[in-house]
Coordinates of C-alpha atoms (C1' of nucleotides) in Angstrom, one line a residue:
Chain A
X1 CA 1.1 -22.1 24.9
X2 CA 3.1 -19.1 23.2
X3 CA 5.8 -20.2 24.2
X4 CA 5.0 -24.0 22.7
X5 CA 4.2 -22.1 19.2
X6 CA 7.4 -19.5 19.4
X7 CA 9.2 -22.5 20.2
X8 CA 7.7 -24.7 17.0
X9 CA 5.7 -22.5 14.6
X10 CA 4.0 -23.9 11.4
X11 CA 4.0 -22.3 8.2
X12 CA 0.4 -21.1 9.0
X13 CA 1.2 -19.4 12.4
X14 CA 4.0 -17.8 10.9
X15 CA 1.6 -16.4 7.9
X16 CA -0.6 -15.1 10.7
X17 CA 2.1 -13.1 12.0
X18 CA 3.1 -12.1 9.0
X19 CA -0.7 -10.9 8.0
X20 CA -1.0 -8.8 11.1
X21 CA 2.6 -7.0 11.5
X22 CA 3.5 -6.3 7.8
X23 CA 0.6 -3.8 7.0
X24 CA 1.7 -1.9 10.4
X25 CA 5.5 -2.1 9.2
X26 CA 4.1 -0.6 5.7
X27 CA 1.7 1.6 7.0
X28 CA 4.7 3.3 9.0
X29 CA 6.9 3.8 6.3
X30 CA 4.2 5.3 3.7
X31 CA 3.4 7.6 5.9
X32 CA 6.9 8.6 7.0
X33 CA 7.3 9.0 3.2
X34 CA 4.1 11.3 3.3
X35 CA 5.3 13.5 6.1
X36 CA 6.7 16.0 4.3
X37 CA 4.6 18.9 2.5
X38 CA 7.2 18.8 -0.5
X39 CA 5.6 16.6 -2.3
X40 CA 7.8 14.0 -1.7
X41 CA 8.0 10.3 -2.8
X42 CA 5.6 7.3 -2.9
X43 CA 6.4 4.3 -1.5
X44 CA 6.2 3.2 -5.4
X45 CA 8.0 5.8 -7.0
X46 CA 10.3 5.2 -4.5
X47 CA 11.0 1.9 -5.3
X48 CA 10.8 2.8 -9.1
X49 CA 14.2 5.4 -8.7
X50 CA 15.8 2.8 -6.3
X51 CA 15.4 -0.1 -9.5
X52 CA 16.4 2.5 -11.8
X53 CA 19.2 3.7 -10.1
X54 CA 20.7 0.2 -9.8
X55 CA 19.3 -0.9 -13.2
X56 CA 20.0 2.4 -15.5
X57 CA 18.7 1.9 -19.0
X58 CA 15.9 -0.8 -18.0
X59 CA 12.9 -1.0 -20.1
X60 CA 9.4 -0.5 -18.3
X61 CA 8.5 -3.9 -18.7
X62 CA 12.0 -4.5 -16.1
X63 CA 10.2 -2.0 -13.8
X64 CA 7.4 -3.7 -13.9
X65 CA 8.2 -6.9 -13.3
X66 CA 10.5 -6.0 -10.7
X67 CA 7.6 -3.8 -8.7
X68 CA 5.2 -6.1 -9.5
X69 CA 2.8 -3.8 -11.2
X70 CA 1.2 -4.3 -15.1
X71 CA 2.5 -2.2 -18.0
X72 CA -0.2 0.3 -17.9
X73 CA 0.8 1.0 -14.0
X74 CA 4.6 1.2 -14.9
X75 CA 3.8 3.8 -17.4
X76 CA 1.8 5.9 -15.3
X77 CA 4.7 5.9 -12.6
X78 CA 7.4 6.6 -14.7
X79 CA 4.9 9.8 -16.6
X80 CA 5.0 11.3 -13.1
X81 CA 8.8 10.3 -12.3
X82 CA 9.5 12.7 -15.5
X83 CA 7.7 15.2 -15.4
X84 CA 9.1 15.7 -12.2
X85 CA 12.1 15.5 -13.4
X86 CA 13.6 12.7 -11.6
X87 CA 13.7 10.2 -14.2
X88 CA 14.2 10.4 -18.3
X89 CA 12.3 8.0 -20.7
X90 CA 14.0 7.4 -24.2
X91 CA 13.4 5.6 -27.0
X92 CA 15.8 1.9 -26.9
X93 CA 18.4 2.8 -30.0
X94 CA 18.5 -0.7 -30.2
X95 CA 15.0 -2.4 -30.3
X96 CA 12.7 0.9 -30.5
X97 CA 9.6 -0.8 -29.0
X98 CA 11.5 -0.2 -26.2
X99 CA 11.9 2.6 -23.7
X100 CA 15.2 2.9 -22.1
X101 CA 14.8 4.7 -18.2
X102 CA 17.4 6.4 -16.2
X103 CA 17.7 8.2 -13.3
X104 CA 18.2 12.1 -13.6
X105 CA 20.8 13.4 -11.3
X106 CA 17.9 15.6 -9.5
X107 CA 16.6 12.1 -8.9
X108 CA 19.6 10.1 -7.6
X109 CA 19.7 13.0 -5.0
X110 CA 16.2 12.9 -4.2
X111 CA 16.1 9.0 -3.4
X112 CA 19.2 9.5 -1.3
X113 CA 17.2 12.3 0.7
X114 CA 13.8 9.7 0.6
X115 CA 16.0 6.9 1.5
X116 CA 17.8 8.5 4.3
X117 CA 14.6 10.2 5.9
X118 CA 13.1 7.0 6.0
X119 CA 15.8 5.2 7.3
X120 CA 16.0 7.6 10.0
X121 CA 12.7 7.5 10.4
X122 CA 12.8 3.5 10.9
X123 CA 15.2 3.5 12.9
X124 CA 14.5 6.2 15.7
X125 CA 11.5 3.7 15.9
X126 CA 13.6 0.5 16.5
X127 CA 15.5 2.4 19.6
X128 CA 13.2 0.6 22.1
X129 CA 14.7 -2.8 20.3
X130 CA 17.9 -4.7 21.9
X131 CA 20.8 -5.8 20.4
X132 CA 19.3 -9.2 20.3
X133 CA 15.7 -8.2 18.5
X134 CA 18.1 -6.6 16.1
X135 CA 19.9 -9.7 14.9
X136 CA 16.5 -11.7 14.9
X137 CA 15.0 -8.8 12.7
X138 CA 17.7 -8.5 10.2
X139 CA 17.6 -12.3 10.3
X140 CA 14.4 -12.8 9.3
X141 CA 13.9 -9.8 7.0
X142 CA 17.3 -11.7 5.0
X143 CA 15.1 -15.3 5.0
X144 CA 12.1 -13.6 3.8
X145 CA 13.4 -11.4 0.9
X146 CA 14.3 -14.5 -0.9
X147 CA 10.9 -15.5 -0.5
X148 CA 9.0 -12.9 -1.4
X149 CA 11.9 -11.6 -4.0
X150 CA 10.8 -11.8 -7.7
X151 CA 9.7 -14.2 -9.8
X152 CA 8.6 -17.1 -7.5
X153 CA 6.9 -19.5 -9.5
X154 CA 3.8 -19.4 -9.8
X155 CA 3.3 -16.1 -9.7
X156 CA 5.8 -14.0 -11.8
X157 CA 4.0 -11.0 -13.2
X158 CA 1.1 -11.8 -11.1
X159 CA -1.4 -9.4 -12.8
X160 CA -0.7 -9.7 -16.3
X161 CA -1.6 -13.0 -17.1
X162 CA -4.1 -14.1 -14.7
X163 CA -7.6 -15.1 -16.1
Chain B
X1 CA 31.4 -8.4 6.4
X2 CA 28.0 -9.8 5.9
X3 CA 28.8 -12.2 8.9
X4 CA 30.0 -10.0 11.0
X5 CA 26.8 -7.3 10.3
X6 CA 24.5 -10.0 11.1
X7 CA 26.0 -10.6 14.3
X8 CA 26.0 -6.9 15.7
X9 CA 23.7 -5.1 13.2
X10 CA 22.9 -1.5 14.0
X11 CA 19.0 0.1 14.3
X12 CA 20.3 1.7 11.1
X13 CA 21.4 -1.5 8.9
X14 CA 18.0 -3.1 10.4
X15 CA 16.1 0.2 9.3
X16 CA 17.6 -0.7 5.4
X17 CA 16.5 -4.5 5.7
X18 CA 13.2 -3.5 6.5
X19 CA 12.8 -0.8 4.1
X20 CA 13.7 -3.2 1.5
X21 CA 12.0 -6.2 2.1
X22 CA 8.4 -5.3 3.7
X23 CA 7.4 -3.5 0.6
X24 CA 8.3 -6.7 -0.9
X25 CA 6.1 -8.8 1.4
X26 CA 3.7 -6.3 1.0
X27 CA 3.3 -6.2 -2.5
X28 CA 2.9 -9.9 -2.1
X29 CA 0.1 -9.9 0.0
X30 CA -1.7 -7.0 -1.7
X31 CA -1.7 -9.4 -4.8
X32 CA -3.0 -12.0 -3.5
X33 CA -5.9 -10.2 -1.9
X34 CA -6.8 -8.7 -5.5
X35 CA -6.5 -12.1 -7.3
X36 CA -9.4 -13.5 -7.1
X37 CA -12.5 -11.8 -9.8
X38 CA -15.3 -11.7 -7.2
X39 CA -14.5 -8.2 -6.3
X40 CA -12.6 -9.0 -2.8
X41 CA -11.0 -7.3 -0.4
X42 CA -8.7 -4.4 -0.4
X43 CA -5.9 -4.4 2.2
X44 CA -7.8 -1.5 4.1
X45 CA -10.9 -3.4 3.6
X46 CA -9.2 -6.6 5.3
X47 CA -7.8 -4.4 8.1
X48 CA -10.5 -2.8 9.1
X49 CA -13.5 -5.8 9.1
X50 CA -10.8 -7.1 11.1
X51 CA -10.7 -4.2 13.8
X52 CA -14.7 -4.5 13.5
X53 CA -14.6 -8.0 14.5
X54 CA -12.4 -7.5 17.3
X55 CA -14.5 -4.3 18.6
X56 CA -17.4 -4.6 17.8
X57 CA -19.4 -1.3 18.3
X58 CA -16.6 0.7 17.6
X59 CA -16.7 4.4 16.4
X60 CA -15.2 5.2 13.2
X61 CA -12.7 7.6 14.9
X62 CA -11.7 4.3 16.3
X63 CA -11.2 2.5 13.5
X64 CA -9.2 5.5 11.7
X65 CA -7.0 5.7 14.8
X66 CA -6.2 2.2 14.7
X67 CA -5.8 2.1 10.9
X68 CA -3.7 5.1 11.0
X69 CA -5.4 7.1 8.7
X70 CA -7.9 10.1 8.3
X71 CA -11.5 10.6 9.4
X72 CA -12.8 11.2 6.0
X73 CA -10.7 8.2 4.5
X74 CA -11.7 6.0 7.4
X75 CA -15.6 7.2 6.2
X76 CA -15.2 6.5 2.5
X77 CA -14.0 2.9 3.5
X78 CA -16.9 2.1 6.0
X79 CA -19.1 3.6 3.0
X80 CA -17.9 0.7 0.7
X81 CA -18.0 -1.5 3.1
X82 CA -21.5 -0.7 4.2
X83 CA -22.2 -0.9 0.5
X84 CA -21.3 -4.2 0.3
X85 CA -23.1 -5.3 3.4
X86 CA -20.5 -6.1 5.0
X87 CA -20.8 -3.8 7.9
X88 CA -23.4 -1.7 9.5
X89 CA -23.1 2.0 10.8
X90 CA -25.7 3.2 12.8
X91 CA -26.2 6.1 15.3
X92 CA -24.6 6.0 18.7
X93 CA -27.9 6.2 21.2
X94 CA -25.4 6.9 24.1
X95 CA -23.8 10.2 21.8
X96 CA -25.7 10.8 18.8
X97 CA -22.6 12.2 17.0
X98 CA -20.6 8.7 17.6
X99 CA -21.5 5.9 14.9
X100 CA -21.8 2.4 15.8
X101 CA -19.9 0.0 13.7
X102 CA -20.4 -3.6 13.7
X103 CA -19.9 -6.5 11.5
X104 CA -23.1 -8.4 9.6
X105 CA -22.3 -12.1 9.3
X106 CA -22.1 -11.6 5.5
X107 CA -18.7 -9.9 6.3
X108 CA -17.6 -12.3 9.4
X109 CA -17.8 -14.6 6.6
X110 CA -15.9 -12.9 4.0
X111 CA -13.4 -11.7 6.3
X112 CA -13.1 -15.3 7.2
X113 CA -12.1 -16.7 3.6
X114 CA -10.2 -13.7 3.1
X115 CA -7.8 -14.0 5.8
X116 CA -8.4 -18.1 5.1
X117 CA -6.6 -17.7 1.4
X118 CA -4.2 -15.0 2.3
X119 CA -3.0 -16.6 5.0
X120 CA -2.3 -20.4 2.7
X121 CA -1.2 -18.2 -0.1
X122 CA 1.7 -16.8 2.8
X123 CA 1.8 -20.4 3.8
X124 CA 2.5 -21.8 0.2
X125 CA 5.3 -19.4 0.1
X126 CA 6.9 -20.5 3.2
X127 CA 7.2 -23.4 2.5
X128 CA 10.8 -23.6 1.1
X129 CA 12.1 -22.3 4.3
X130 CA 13.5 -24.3 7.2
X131 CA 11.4 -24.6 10.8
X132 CA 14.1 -22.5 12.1
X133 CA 13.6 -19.9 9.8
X134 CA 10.0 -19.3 10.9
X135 CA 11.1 -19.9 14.4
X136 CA 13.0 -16.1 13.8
X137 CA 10.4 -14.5 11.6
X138 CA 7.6 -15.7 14.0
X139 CA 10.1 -14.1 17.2
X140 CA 11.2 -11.1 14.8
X141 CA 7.4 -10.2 13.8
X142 CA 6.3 -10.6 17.6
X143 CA 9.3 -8.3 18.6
X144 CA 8.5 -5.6 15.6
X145 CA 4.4 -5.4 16.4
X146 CA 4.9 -3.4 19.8
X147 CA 7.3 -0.9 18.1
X148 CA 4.4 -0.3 14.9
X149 CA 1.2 -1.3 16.6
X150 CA -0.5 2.0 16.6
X151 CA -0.1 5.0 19.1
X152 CA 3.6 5.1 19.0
X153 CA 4.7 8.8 21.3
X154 CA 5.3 11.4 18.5
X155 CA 3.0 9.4 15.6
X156 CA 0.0 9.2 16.7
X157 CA -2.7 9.7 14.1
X158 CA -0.2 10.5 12.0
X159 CA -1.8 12.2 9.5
X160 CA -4.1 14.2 11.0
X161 CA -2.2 16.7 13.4
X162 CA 1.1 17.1 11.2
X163 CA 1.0 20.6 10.0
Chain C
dT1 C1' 2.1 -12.4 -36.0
dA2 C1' 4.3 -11.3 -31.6
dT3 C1' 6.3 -7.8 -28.5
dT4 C1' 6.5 -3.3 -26.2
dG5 C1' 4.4 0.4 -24.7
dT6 C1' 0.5 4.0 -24.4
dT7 C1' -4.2 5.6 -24.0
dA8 C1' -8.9 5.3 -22.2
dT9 C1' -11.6 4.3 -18.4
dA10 C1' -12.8 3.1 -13.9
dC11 C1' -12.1 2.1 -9.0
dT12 C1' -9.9 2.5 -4.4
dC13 C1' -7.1 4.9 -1.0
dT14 C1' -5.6 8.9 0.6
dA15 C1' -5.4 13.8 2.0
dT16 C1' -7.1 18.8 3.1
dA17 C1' -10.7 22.0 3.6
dA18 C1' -15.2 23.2 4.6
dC19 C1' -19.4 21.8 6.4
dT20 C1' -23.3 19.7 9.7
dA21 C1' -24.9 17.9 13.9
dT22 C1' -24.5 17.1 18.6
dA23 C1' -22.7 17.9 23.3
Chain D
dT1 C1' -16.9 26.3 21.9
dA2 C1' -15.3 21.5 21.1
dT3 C1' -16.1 16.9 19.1
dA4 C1' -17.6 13.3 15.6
dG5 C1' -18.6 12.7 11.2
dT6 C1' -19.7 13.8 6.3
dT7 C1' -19.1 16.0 1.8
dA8 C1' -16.4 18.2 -1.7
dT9 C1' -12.4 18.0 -4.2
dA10 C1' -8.0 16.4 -5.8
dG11 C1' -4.3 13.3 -6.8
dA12 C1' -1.8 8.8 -6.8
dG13 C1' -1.8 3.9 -7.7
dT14 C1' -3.9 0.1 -9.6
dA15 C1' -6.4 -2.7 -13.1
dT16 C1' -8.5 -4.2 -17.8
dA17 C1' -9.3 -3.3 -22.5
dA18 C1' -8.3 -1.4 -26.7
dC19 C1' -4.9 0.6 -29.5
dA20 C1' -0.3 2.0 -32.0
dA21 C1' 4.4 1.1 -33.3
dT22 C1' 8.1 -1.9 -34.1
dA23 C1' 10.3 -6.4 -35.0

DNA sequence: TATTGTTATACTCTATAACTATA
DNA sequence: TATAGTTATAGAGTATAACAATA
C-alpha cells in the first residue's frame, strides 16, 4: 500500500508529506542558526543579507516581496540588520521615497560564516543519506523551488492585500 | 555542470538546496495557515494539536521534546491552546508533577480543517508539476523525515542542554 | 492622488533564569 | 536531591492601522 502511493502519489499525498517533513527540516535549521551564543542570525535576517547581497541597492519593498513579509516587517528587519552593522539603509538618490539597502562588508562576512555553519550543519546531518537519497533530494528541492519561488499567482505579497 | 551536479551531488551541494528552498516552502505554508481572519492556527499550534492527537495523554515534556523546543515555550503554547479550548491539561493522578494533555473535540475539529486547507492550499500549488515530480518529492520527503524526525544523536532537545 | 516607507500597537514564539511542587 | 512544570523577563518576527514624505 506504500509502495502503491510512492509508486503513484496525488497532489494531496504529496502535500501531506510535505506538511509533516518541512517544519522538521525548518525546525533544524533555526535552531542550528540559534546555536551559537553570539547572537547570531535569524533564519529571516538571514535571508534578508543573502537577498541583499545578490540584490545590492534594492528597496525594502524588493525585500519584502522577496521574503514574503509586509513593509512594516521589512522595516523592522532591516532596523536590526543596521544597527548591527551588517547592512546600510540610504535614501534612493533617484526616487527619495525610496531606501536603497546594501550589504556592509561586516555583513557579507557574517552571512558567509551563517551560511557555512549551517551548511555544515545540514550536511553532517545528511551523512546517514546514500548517494541515491542525494540525487532524489536535490531533485525535488530543484522541482519545488519553482513552485514555491515568488510571486505565484494568486498569492504575490500574500499579506498586504488580503481582506 | 548543473547535469553533472545533479547526477553525483555531494551532502554539501544537497545541504545548499535545502537551505534555500525549505525556508521557501515554509514561508509558504506559514502563510497560508495565518490567511484566514478567524484567528487560526500558528505553525506551532498545528504541530503540536497534532502530537496531541496522536498521543493522547501526553506530558508537556513530551510535546516540547517532540516539538524541539523549551519547557516553558512548550507551556506558553499549551496555555493558548487551553485558552482556546482546544486542549485540556490536567494533573497526572499516576505523578502529580506530570500534566495530562489531551485534545477536546473543539480542537480535533479545528485541527482537522486546518490541516484540511493547508494541505489543498499545498495541493493547488502542485498542481503545475508532473506525476513524476511528486513521485521524487513524495520519495525525497520520506527519505529526509528519519534524518529530522526528532532525537537525532548530538541534538536532542536542542535547546535546552546547549551551554 | 498614489507610492514608499515608518511608527504605534499588539500578539505569538522563543529563550534563560528563578521558582514551586512532587517524588 | 532530582524531576516536571510554571512564572518572570526579554527579544525577535509578524501583522494591521495610522501616519509622513515624496512623486
Amino acid at each position: 500500500m506504500n509502495v502503491c502511493v510512492l509508486m503513484n502519489p496525488s497532489n494531496d499525498e504529496c502535500a501531506a508529506e510535505i506538511l509533516e517533513v518541512i517544519p522538521l527540516v525548518m525546525r533544524s535549521i533555526r535552531t542550528e542558526m540559534r546555536r551559537h551564543r553570539t547572537p547570531d542570525l535569524s533564519v529571516p535576517q538571514f535571508r534578508t543579507l543573502a537577498f541583499l547581497r545578490k540584490n545590492r541597492g534594492t528597496s525594502l519593498s524588493g525585500v519584502a516581496e522577496h521574503i514574503g513579509i509586509t513593509l512594516p516587517s521589512a522595516s523592522k528587519i532591516i532596523d536590526g540588520l543596521v544597527l548591527r552593522k551588517l547592512a546600510t539603509r540610504c535614501v534612493s538618490l533617484s526616487d527619495r521615497r525610496h531606501v536603497a539597502l546594501a550589504l556592509t562588508p561586516l555583513g557579507s562576512a557574517r552571512l558567509r560564516a551563517m551560511r557555512k555553519r549551517a551548511k555544515s550543519s545540514l550536511t553532517r546531518m545528511l551523512q546517514p543519506l546514500s548517494a541515491e537519497d542525494l540525487v532524489q533530494i536535490v531533485s525535488s528541492m530543484r522541482r519545488l523551488r519553482p513552485v514555491f519561488a515568488l510571486r505565484t499567482p494568486d498569492r504575490a505579497i500574500p499579506h498586504r492585500n488580503t481582506p
